[in-house]
Amino acid sequence: MHTHSFSNADEVAQAVAQQVQEACKNAIDEHGSFHLILAGGSTPKHCYELLVPMPLYWQKVHIYFGDERCLPSGDTERNDTMAYAALLNHVPIPSSQVYVIPAQMGAEDGAARYCTLLEKAPIADMLLLGIGEDGHTASLFPGNQALDDTCLAVPVFNSPKPPSERVSMGLSILNQARKKIIMVTGANKQPVWQAIKGGESFPVTKIKDATWFLDAAAEGK
Ligand code: 6PG
């Protein structure tokens, strides 16, 4: 397991922002574009804010979302609302290159629509993920049937984290990303991190060859 440890959440955010900048440059040098899958939740917000002034070639960046909550467009609790407020409204990414999940259509229809989009999308250059206290990642929760759904985008029902209905990228496409970063910050993530280190399996441990970025609070230091 490849981990990087930092004193606090700000340092994690800085380090991951640097990783994104580097991956962006390499991808554009290599194939002329950078395809990035954003994480939801609150952990990545500061990292997104730090990206705003950084000199990325934004016109060549394509943004996807690892998951979305089935809420109306613009709802303050949607993952894309956070990403727009922290990053996407402040950088010159062509709006046609931001692929939001139409989760407002409901889990089934939203997943079907995103599936169609992802079928035409290239393999992502980078995936950012967070983890929940129960070891979920994106909207793939322990014991949820979405974990076994092999589609590119999957409907999620009965999510223990509100709202109960979501759309998530499936494990297959998450694992296809060239570089995978998982951010873990805060004392509330210490128990699940200890369990992961102890070898317990969770949805997040099904993400293979990820690099983990942790702060001291999550590591219990
Ligand atoms: C969501 C996220 C979810 C999140 C974790 C961690 O829709 O809630 O996609 O997977 O990454 O729950 O959330 P925090 O970063 O807020 O702890």
PDB file of C-alpha atoms and ligand atoms in Angstrom:
ATOM      1  CA  MET A   1       0.000   0.000   0.000  1.00  0.00           C
ATOM      2  CA  HIS A   2       1.523   3.298  -1.184  1.00  0.00           C
ATOM      3  CA  THR A   3       0.989   6.071   1.376  1.00  0.00           C
ATOM      4  CA  HIS A   4       2.115   9.659   1.951  1.00  0.00           C
ATOM      5  CA  SER A   5       1.726  11.185   5.410  1.00  0.00           C
ATOM      6  CA  PHE A   6       1.251  14.860   6.203  1.00  0.00           C
ATOM      7  CA  SER A   7       0.828  16.930   9.372  1.00  0.00           C
ATOM      8  CA  ASN A   8      -2.592  18.293   8.519  1.00  0.00           C
ATOM      9  CA  ALA A   9      -5.390  18.467   5.939  1.00  0.00           C
ATOM     10  CA  ASP A  10      -3.979  21.621   4.339  1.00  0.00           C
ATOM     11  CA  GLU A  11      -0.719  19.840   3.563  1.00  0.00           C
ATOM     12  CA  VAL A  12      -2.672  16.914   2.088  1.00  0.00           C
ATOM     13  CA  ALA A  13      -4.597  19.369  -0.094  1.00  0.00           C
ATOM     14  CA  GLN A  14      -1.358  21.045  -1.230  1.00  0.00           C
ATOM     15  CA  ALA A  15       0.307  17.724  -2.035  1.00  0.00           C
ATOM     16  CA  VAL A  16      -2.649  16.399  -4.003  1.00  0.00           C
ATOM     17  CA  ALA A  17      -2.988  19.678  -5.918  1.00  0.00           C
ATOM     18  CA  GLN A  18       0.680  19.309  -6.902  1.00  0.00           C
ATOM     19  CA  GLN A  19      -0.006  15.743  -8.046  1.00  0.00           C
ATOM     20  CA  VAL A  20      -2.906  16.954 -10.193  1.00  0.00           C
ATOM     21  CA  GLN A  21      -0.751  19.699 -11.749  1.00  0.00           C
ATOM     22  CA  GLU A  22       2.015  17.217 -12.547  1.00  0.00           C
ATOM     23  CA  ALA A  23      -0.365  14.605 -13.964  1.00  0.00           C
ATOM     24  CA  CYS A  24      -2.049  17.303 -16.051  1.00  0.00           C
ATOM     25  CA  LYS A  25       1.258  18.396 -17.603  1.00  0.00           C
ATOM     26  CA  ASN A  26       2.348  14.823 -18.292  1.00  0.00           C
ATOM     27  CA  ALA A  27      -0.992  13.836 -19.837  1.00  0.00           C
ATOM     28  CA  ILE A  28      -1.101  16.885 -22.115  1.00  0.00           C
ATOM     29  CA  ASP A  29       2.527  16.311 -23.156  1.00  0.00           C
ATOM     30  CA  GLU A  30       1.686  12.668 -23.827  1.00  0.00           C
ATOM     31  CA  HIS A  31      -1.719  12.789 -25.543  1.00  0.00           C
ATOM     32  CA  GLY A  32      -2.900  16.392 -25.694  1.00  0.00           C
ATOM     33  CA  SER A  33      -5.535  16.336 -22.951  1.00  0.00           C
ATOM     34  CA  PHE A  34      -6.057  15.596 -19.261  1.00  0.00           C
ATOM     35  CA  HIS A  35      -9.050  13.589 -18.081  1.00  0.00           C
ATOM     36  CA  LEU A  36      -9.649  13.961 -14.353  1.00  0.00           C
ATOM     37  CA  ILE A  37     -12.330  12.311 -12.194  1.00  0.00           C
ATOM     38  CA  LEU A  38     -13.241  14.450  -9.175  1.00  0.00           C
ATOM     39  CA  ALA A  39     -14.124  13.158  -5.729  1.00  0.00           C
ATOM     40  CA  GLY A  40     -17.166  14.367  -3.833  1.00  0.00           C
ATOM     41  CA  GLY A  41     -17.696  15.032  -0.165  1.00  0.00           C
ATOM     42  CA  SER A  42     -15.834  17.710   1.800  1.00  0.00           C
ATOM     43  CA  THR A  43     -12.280  16.339   1.919  1.00  0.00           C
ATOM     44  CA  PRO A  44     -11.165  17.455  -1.572  1.00  0.00           C
ATOM     45  CA  LYS A  45     -12.659  20.978  -1.410  1.00  0.00           C
ATOM     46  CA  HIS A  46      -9.496  22.784  -0.322  1.00  0.00           C
ATOM     47  CA  CYS A  47      -7.421  20.889  -2.897  1.00  0.00           C
ATOM     48  CA  TYR A  48      -9.797  22.151  -5.605  1.00  0.00           C
ATOM     49  CA  GLU A  49      -9.480  25.714  -4.278  1.00  0.00           C
ATOM     50  CA  LEU A  50      -5.668  25.441  -4.396  1.00  0.00           C
ATOM     51  CA  LEU A  51      -5.832  24.383  -8.056  1.00  0.00           C
ATOM     52  CA  VAL A  52      -7.509  27.639  -9.126  1.00  0.00           C
ATOM     53  CA  PRO A  53      -4.356  29.841  -9.305  1.00  0.00           C
ATOM     54  CA  MET A  54      -2.113  27.009 -10.542  1.00  0.00           C
ATOM     55  CA  PRO A  55      -0.898  27.235 -14.165  1.00  0.00           C
ATOM     56  CA  LEU A  56      -2.667  24.200 -15.622  1.00  0.00           C
ATOM     57  CA  TYR A  57      -3.509  24.163 -19.339  1.00  0.00           C
ATOM     58  CA  TRP A  58      -7.208  24.320 -18.432  1.00  0.00           C
ATOM     59  CA  GLN A  59      -8.433  24.401 -22.050  1.00  0.00           C
ATOM     60  CA  LYS A  60      -7.160  20.829 -22.394  1.00  0.00           C
ATOM     61  CA  VAL A  61      -8.738  19.542 -19.171  1.00  0.00           C
ATOM     62  CA  HIS A  62     -11.820  17.289 -19.097  1.00  0.00           C
ATOM     63  CA  ILE A  63     -13.669  16.813 -15.799  1.00  0.00           C
ATOM     64  CA  TYR A  64     -15.769  13.830 -14.723  1.00  0.00           C
ATOM     65  CA  PHE A  65     -17.362  12.982 -11.372  1.00  0.00           C
ATOM     66  CA  GLY A  66     -16.878   9.756  -9.437  1.00  0.00           C
ATOM     67  CA  ASP A  67     -20.383  10.015  -8.042  1.00  0.00           C
ATOM     68  CA  GLU A  68     -23.340  12.314  -7.588  1.00  0.00           C
ATOM     69  CA  ARG A  69     -26.215  12.559  -5.206  1.00  0.00           C
ATOM     70  CA  CYS A  70     -29.754  12.357  -6.652  1.00  0.00           C
ATOM     71  CA  LEU A  71     -30.671  15.945  -5.890  1.00  0.00           C
ATOM     72  CA  PRO A  72     -31.877  18.773  -8.147  1.00  0.00           C
ATOM     73  CA  SER A  73     -29.223  20.516 -10.260  1.00  0.00           C
ATOM     74  CA  GLY A  74     -27.638  23.306  -8.269  1.00  0.00           C
ATOM     75  CA  ASP A  75     -28.587  21.795  -4.922  1.00  0.00           C
ATOM     76  CA  THR A  76     -25.997  22.835  -2.353  1.00  0.00           C
ATOM     77  CA  GLU A  77     -25.513  19.216  -1.316  1.00  0.00           C
ATOM     78  CA  ARG A  78     -24.531  17.992  -4.781  1.00  0.00           C
ATOM     79  CA  ASN A  79     -20.897  17.077  -5.376  1.00  0.00           C
ATOM     80  CA  ASP A  80     -20.789  19.070  -8.609  1.00  0.00           C
ATOM     81  CA  THR A  81     -22.083  22.169  -6.809  1.00  0.00           C
ATOM     82  CA  MET A  82     -19.064  21.989  -4.481  1.00  0.00           C
ATOM     83  CA  ALA A  83     -16.677  21.433  -7.406  1.00  0.00           C
ATOM     84  CA  TYR A  84     -18.075  24.394  -9.330  1.00  0.00           C
ATOM     85  CA  ALA A  85     -17.884  26.681  -6.299  1.00  0.00           C
ATOM     86  CA  ALA A  86     -14.349  25.614  -5.335  1.00  0.00           C
ATOM     87  CA  LEU A  87     -12.811  25.213  -8.793  1.00  0.00           C
ATOM     88  CA  LEU A  88     -14.826  24.975 -12.005  1.00  0.00           C
ATOM     89  CA  ASN A  89     -16.378  28.456 -11.869  1.00  0.00           C
ATOM     90  CA  HIS A  90     -12.896  29.969 -11.487  1.00  0.00           C
ATOM     91  CA  VAL A  91     -10.849  28.334 -14.260  1.00  0.00           C
ATOM     92  CA  PRO A  92     -11.231  28.468 -18.070  1.00  0.00           C
ATOM     93  CA  ILE A  93     -12.259  24.866 -18.665  1.00  0.00           C
ATOM     94  CA  PRO A  94     -14.672  24.825 -21.634  1.00  0.00           C
ATOM     95  CA  SER A  95     -18.109  24.008 -20.187  1.00  0.00           C
ATOM     96  CA  SER A  96     -18.455  21.276 -22.831  1.00  0.00           C
ATOM     97  CA  GLN A  97     -15.535  19.514 -21.136  1.00  0.00           C
ATOM     98  CA  VAL A  98     -17.221  19.242 -17.720  1.00  0.00           C
ATOM     99  CA  TYR A  99     -19.319  16.083 -17.670  1.00  0.00           C
ATOM    100  CA  VAL A 100     -21.684  16.303 -14.716  1.00  0.00           C
ATOM    101  CA  ILE A 101     -23.708  13.263 -13.706  1.00  0.00           C
ATOM    102  CA  PRO A 102     -27.419  13.935 -14.431  1.00  0.00           C
ATOM    103  CA  ALA A 103     -28.374  12.478 -11.046  1.00  0.00           C
ATOM    104  CA  GLN A 104     -31.387  14.777 -10.880  1.00  0.00           C
ATOM    105  CA  MET A 105     -32.984  12.310 -13.321  1.00  0.00           C
ATOM    106  CA  GLY A 106     -32.955   9.648 -10.596  1.00  0.00           C
ATOM    107  CA  ALA A 107     -30.519   6.803  -9.998  1.00  0.00           C
ATOM    108  CA  GLU A 108     -31.559   4.513 -12.872  1.00  0.00           C
ATOM    109  CA  ASP A 109     -31.911   7.123 -15.606  1.00  0.00           C
ATOM    110  CA  GLY A 110     -28.952   9.162 -14.391  1.00  0.00           C
ATOM    111  CA  ALA A 111     -26.704   6.103 -14.385  1.00  0.00           C
ATOM    112  CA  ALA A 112     -27.895   5.028 -17.840  1.00  0.00           C
ATOM    113  CA  ARG A 113     -27.248   8.500 -19.235  1.00  0.00           C
ATOM    114  CA  TYR A 114     -23.754   8.707 -17.678  1.00  0.00           C
ATOM    115  CA  CYS A 115     -22.978   5.185 -18.872  1.00  0.00           C
ATOM    116  CA  THR A 116     -23.603   6.296 -22.464  1.00  0.00           C
ATOM    117  CA  LEU A 117     -21.241   9.215 -21.975  1.00  0.00           C
ATOM    118  CA  LEU A 118     -18.524   7.120 -20.327  1.00  0.00           C
ATOM    119  CA  GLU A 119     -18.640   4.533 -23.124  1.00  0.00           C
ATOM    120  CA  LYS A 120     -17.228   7.228 -25.411  1.00  0.00           C
ATOM    121  CA  ALA A 121     -14.761   8.640 -22.861  1.00  0.00           C
ATOM    122  CA  PRO A 122     -11.037   7.788 -22.835  1.00  0.00           C
ATOM    123  CA  ILE A 123      -9.438   6.127 -19.830  1.00  0.00           C
ATOM    124  CA  ALA A 124      -9.043   8.752 -17.110  1.00  0.00           C
ATOM    125  CA  ASP A 125      -5.541  10.059 -16.464  1.00  0.00           C
ATOM    126  CA  MET A 126      -6.294  10.636 -12.787  1.00  0.00           C
ATOM    127  CA  LEU A 127      -8.934   9.654 -10.233  1.00  0.00           C
ATOM    128  CA  LEU A 128      -9.450  11.457  -6.934  1.00  0.00           C
ATOM    129  CA  LEU A 129     -11.380   9.696  -4.184  1.00  0.00           C
ATOM    130  CA  GLY A 130     -12.293  10.193  -0.535  1.00  0.00           C
ATOM    131  CA  ILE A 131     -13.439   7.559   1.921  1.00  0.00           C
ATOM    132  CA  GLY A 132     -16.310   7.371   4.356  1.00  0.00           C
ATOM    133  CA  GLU A 133     -16.082   6.204   7.965  1.00  0.00           C
ATOM    134  CA  ASP A 134     -17.637   2.917   6.832  1.00  0.00           C
ATOM    135  CA  GLY A 135     -15.012   2.435   4.127  1.00  0.00           C
ATOM    136  CA  HIS A 136     -17.185   3.514   1.208  1.00  0.00           C
ATOM    137  CA  THR A 137     -15.722   5.411  -1.690  1.00  0.00           C
ATOM    138  CA  ALA A 138     -17.509   7.340  -4.402  1.00  0.00           C
ATOM    139  CA  SER A 139     -21.029   6.077  -3.726  1.00  0.00           C
ATOM    140  CA  LEU A 140     -20.052   2.433  -3.376  1.00  0.00           C
ATOM    141  CA  PHE A 141     -21.124   1.433   0.123  1.00  0.00           C
ATOM    142  CA  PRO A 142     -20.396  -1.781   2.059  1.00  0.00           C
ATOM    143  CA  GLY A 143     -22.890  -4.548   1.240  1.00  0.00           C
ATOM    144  CA  ASN A 144     -24.616  -2.465  -1.412  1.00  0.00           C
ATOM    145  CA  GLN A 145     -25.494  -4.234  -4.651  1.00  0.00           C
ATOM    146  CA  ALA A 146     -23.963  -1.362  -6.630  1.00  0.00           C
ATOM    147  CA  LEU A 147     -20.576  -2.830  -5.674  1.00  0.00           C
ATOM    148  CA  ASP A 148     -21.249  -5.850  -7.891  1.00  0.00           C
ATOM    149  CA  ASP A 149     -22.660  -3.864 -10.805  1.00  0.00           C
ATOM    150  CA  THR A 150     -20.143  -4.079 -13.642  1.00  0.00           C
ATOM    151  CA  CYS A 151     -21.577  -1.109 -15.577  1.00  0.00           C
ATOM    152  CA  LEU A 152     -19.483   2.032 -16.029  1.00  0.00           C
ATOM    153  CA  ALA A 153     -22.031   4.080 -14.086  1.00  0.00           C
ATOM    154  CA  VAL A 154     -24.297   2.399 -11.555  1.00  0.00           C
ATOM    155  CA  PRO A 155     -27.519   3.379  -9.750  1.00  0.00           C
ATOM    156  CA  VAL A 156     -27.217   3.382  -5.962  1.00  0.00           C
ATOM    157  CA  PHE A 157     -30.212   2.826  -3.680  1.00  0.00           C
ATOM    158  CA  ASN A 158     -30.406   2.727   0.119  1.00  0.00           C
ATOM    159  CA  SER A 159     -27.216   4.688   0.624  1.00  0.00           C
ATOM    160  CA  PRO A 160     -26.597   4.958   4.381  1.00  0.00           C
ATOM    161  CA  LYS A 161     -25.194   8.445   3.725  1.00  0.00           C
ATOM    162  CA  PRO A 162     -28.020  10.780   2.612  1.00  0.00           C
ATOM    163  CA  PRO A 163     -29.408  11.078   0.076  1.00  0.00           C
ATOM    164  CA  SER A 164     -30.333   7.441  -0.241  1.00  0.00           C
ATOM    165  CA  GLU A 165     -30.298   7.542  -4.046  1.00  0.00           C
ATOM    166  CA  ARG A 166     -27.114   8.274  -5.952  1.00  0.00           C
ATOM    167  CA  VAL A 167     -25.229   7.560  -9.155  1.00  0.00           C
ATOM    168  CA  SER A 168     -21.684   6.243  -8.930  1.00  0.00           C
ATOM    169  CA  MET A 169     -18.974   5.254 -11.302  1.00  0.00           C
ATOM    170  CA  GLY A 170     -18.627   1.488 -10.990  1.00  0.00           C
ATOM    171  CA  LEU A 171     -15.537  -0.250  -9.656  1.00  0.00           C
ATOM    172  CA  SER A 172     -14.402  -1.255 -13.139  1.00  0.00           C
ATOM    173  CA  ILE A 173     -14.007   2.264 -14.481  1.00  0.00           C
ATOM    174  CA  LEU A 174     -12.607   3.595 -11.208  1.00  0.00           C
ATOM    175  CA  ASN A 175      -9.900   0.944 -11.385  1.00  0.00           C
ATOM    176  CA  GLN A 176      -9.093   1.774 -15.019  1.00  0.00           C
ATOM    177  CA  ALA A 177      -7.788   5.253 -14.157  1.00  0.00           C
ATOM    178  CA  ARG A 178      -4.068   5.600 -14.807  1.00  0.00           C
ATOM    179  CA  LYS A 179      -3.314   7.222 -11.453  1.00  0.00           C
ATOM    180  CA  LYS A 180      -5.567   6.883  -8.379  1.00  0.00           C
ATOM    181  CA  ILE A 181      -5.317   9.121  -5.334  1.00  0.00           C
ATOM    182  CA  ILE A 182      -7.301   8.535  -2.136  1.00  0.00           C
ATOM    183  CA  MET A 183      -7.445  11.381   0.385  1.00  0.00           C
ATOM    184  CA  VAL A 184      -7.999  10.569   4.054  1.00  0.00           C
ATOM    185  CA  THR A 185      -8.074  13.407   6.593  1.00  0.00           C
ATOM    186  CA  GLY A 186      -9.550  13.954  10.026  1.00  0.00           C
ATOM    187  CA  ALA A 187      -9.715  11.989  13.280  1.00  0.00           C
ATOM    188  CA  ASN A 188     -13.108  10.570  12.286  1.00  0.00           C
ATOM    189  CA  LYS A 189     -11.365   8.489   9.623  1.00  0.00           C
ATOM    190  CA  GLN A 190      -8.846   6.978  12.072  1.00  0.00           C
ATOM    191  CA  PRO A 191     -10.907   3.860  12.916  1.00  0.00           C
ATOM    192  CA  VAL A 192     -11.511   2.912   9.291  1.00  0.00           C
ATOM    193  CA  TRP A 193      -7.879   3.638   8.395  1.00  0.00           C
ATOM    194  CA  GLN A 194      -6.692   1.375  11.241  1.00  0.00           C
ATOM    195  CA  ALA A 195      -9.049  -1.366   9.994  1.00  0.00           C
ATOM    196  CA  ILE A 196      -7.749  -0.952   6.429  1.00  0.00           C
ATOM    197  CA  LYS A 197      -4.166  -1.199   7.657  1.00  0.00           C
ATOM    198  CA  GLY A 198      -5.216  -4.297   9.603  1.00  0.00           C
ATOM    199  CA  GLY A 199      -6.250  -5.919   6.348  1.00  0.00           C
ATOM    200  CA  GLU A 200     -10.023  -5.552   6.576  1.00  0.00           C
ATOM    201  CA  SER A 201     -11.701  -5.207   3.193  1.00  0.00           C
ATOM    202  CA  PHE A 202     -14.015  -2.340   2.283  1.00  0.00           C
ATOM    203  CA  PRO A 203     -15.274  -0.875  -0.995  1.00  0.00           C
ATOM    204  CA  VAL A 204     -12.323   1.529  -0.908  1.00  0.00           C
ATOM    205  CA  THR A 205      -9.827  -1.338  -0.676  1.00  0.00           C
ATOM    206  CA  LYS A 206     -11.158  -2.654  -3.983  1.00  0.00           C
ATOM    207  CA  ILE A 207      -9.509   0.340  -5.640  1.00  0.00           C
ATOM    208  CA  LYS A 208      -6.227  -1.211  -6.776  1.00  0.00           C
ATOM    209  CA  ASP A 209      -2.778   0.457  -6.883  1.00  0.00           C
ATOM    210  CA  ALA A 210      -3.995   3.667  -5.301  1.00  0.00           C
ATOM    211  CA  THR A 211      -1.740   6.187  -3.600  1.00  0.00           C
ATOM    212  CA  TRP A 212      -3.086   7.246  -0.211  1.00  0.00           C
ATOM    213  CA  PHE A 213      -2.605  10.794   1.105  1.00  0.00           C
ATOM    214  CA  LEU A 214      -3.275  11.007   4.841  1.00  0.00           C
ATOM    215  CA  ASP A 215      -3.000  13.579   7.576  1.00  0.00           C
ATOM    216  CA  ALA A 216      -1.763  12.839  11.104  1.00  0.00           C
ATOM    217  CA  ALA A 217      -5.296  12.989  12.541  1.00  0.00           C
ATOM    218  CA  ALA A 218      -6.487  10.174  10.281  1.00  0.00           C
ATOM    219  CA  GLU A 219      -3.368   8.164  11.074  1.00  0.00           C
ATOM    220  CA  GLY A 220      -3.895   8.687  14.793  1.00  0.00           C
ATOM    221  CA  LYS A 221      -0.488  10.332  15.215  1.00  0.00           C
TER     222      LYS A 221
HETATM  223  C1  6PG B   1     -20.239  11.663  -1.266  1.00  0.00           C
HETATM  224  C2  6PG B   1     -18.821  11.310  -1.638  1.00  0.00           C
HETATM  225  C3  6PG B   1     -18.293  10.299  -0.672  1.00  0.00           C
HETATM  226  C4  6PG B   1     -17.218  10.990   0.121  1.00  0.00           C
HETATM  227  C5  6PG B   1     -16.994  10.291   1.421  1.00  0.00           C
HETATM  228  C6  6PG B   1     -16.110  11.140   2.320  1.00  0.00           C
HETATM  229  O1  6PG B   1     -21.080  11.831  -2.150  1.00  0.00           O
HETATM  230  O2  6PG B   1     -20.471  11.806  -0.071  1.00  0.00           O
HETATM  231  O3  6PG B   1     -18.645  10.986  -2.898  1.00  0.00           O
HETATM  232  O4  6PG B   1     -17.758   9.143  -1.228  1.00  0.00           O
HETATM  233  O5  6PG B   1     -16.012  11.027  -0.636  1.00  0.00           O
HETATM  234  O6  6PG B   1     -18.253  10.088   2.038  1.00  0.00           O
HETATM  235  O7  6PG B   1     -16.792  12.338   2.596  1.00  0.00           O
HETATM  236  P1  6PG B   1     -16.020  13.522   3.347  1.00  0.00           P
HETATM  237  O8  6PG B   1     -14.891  13.919   2.440  1.00  0.00           O
HETATM  238  O9  6PG B   1     -17.037  14.612   3.509  1.00  0.00           O
HETATM  239  O10 6PG B   1     -15.526  12.944   4.657  1.00  0.00           O
END
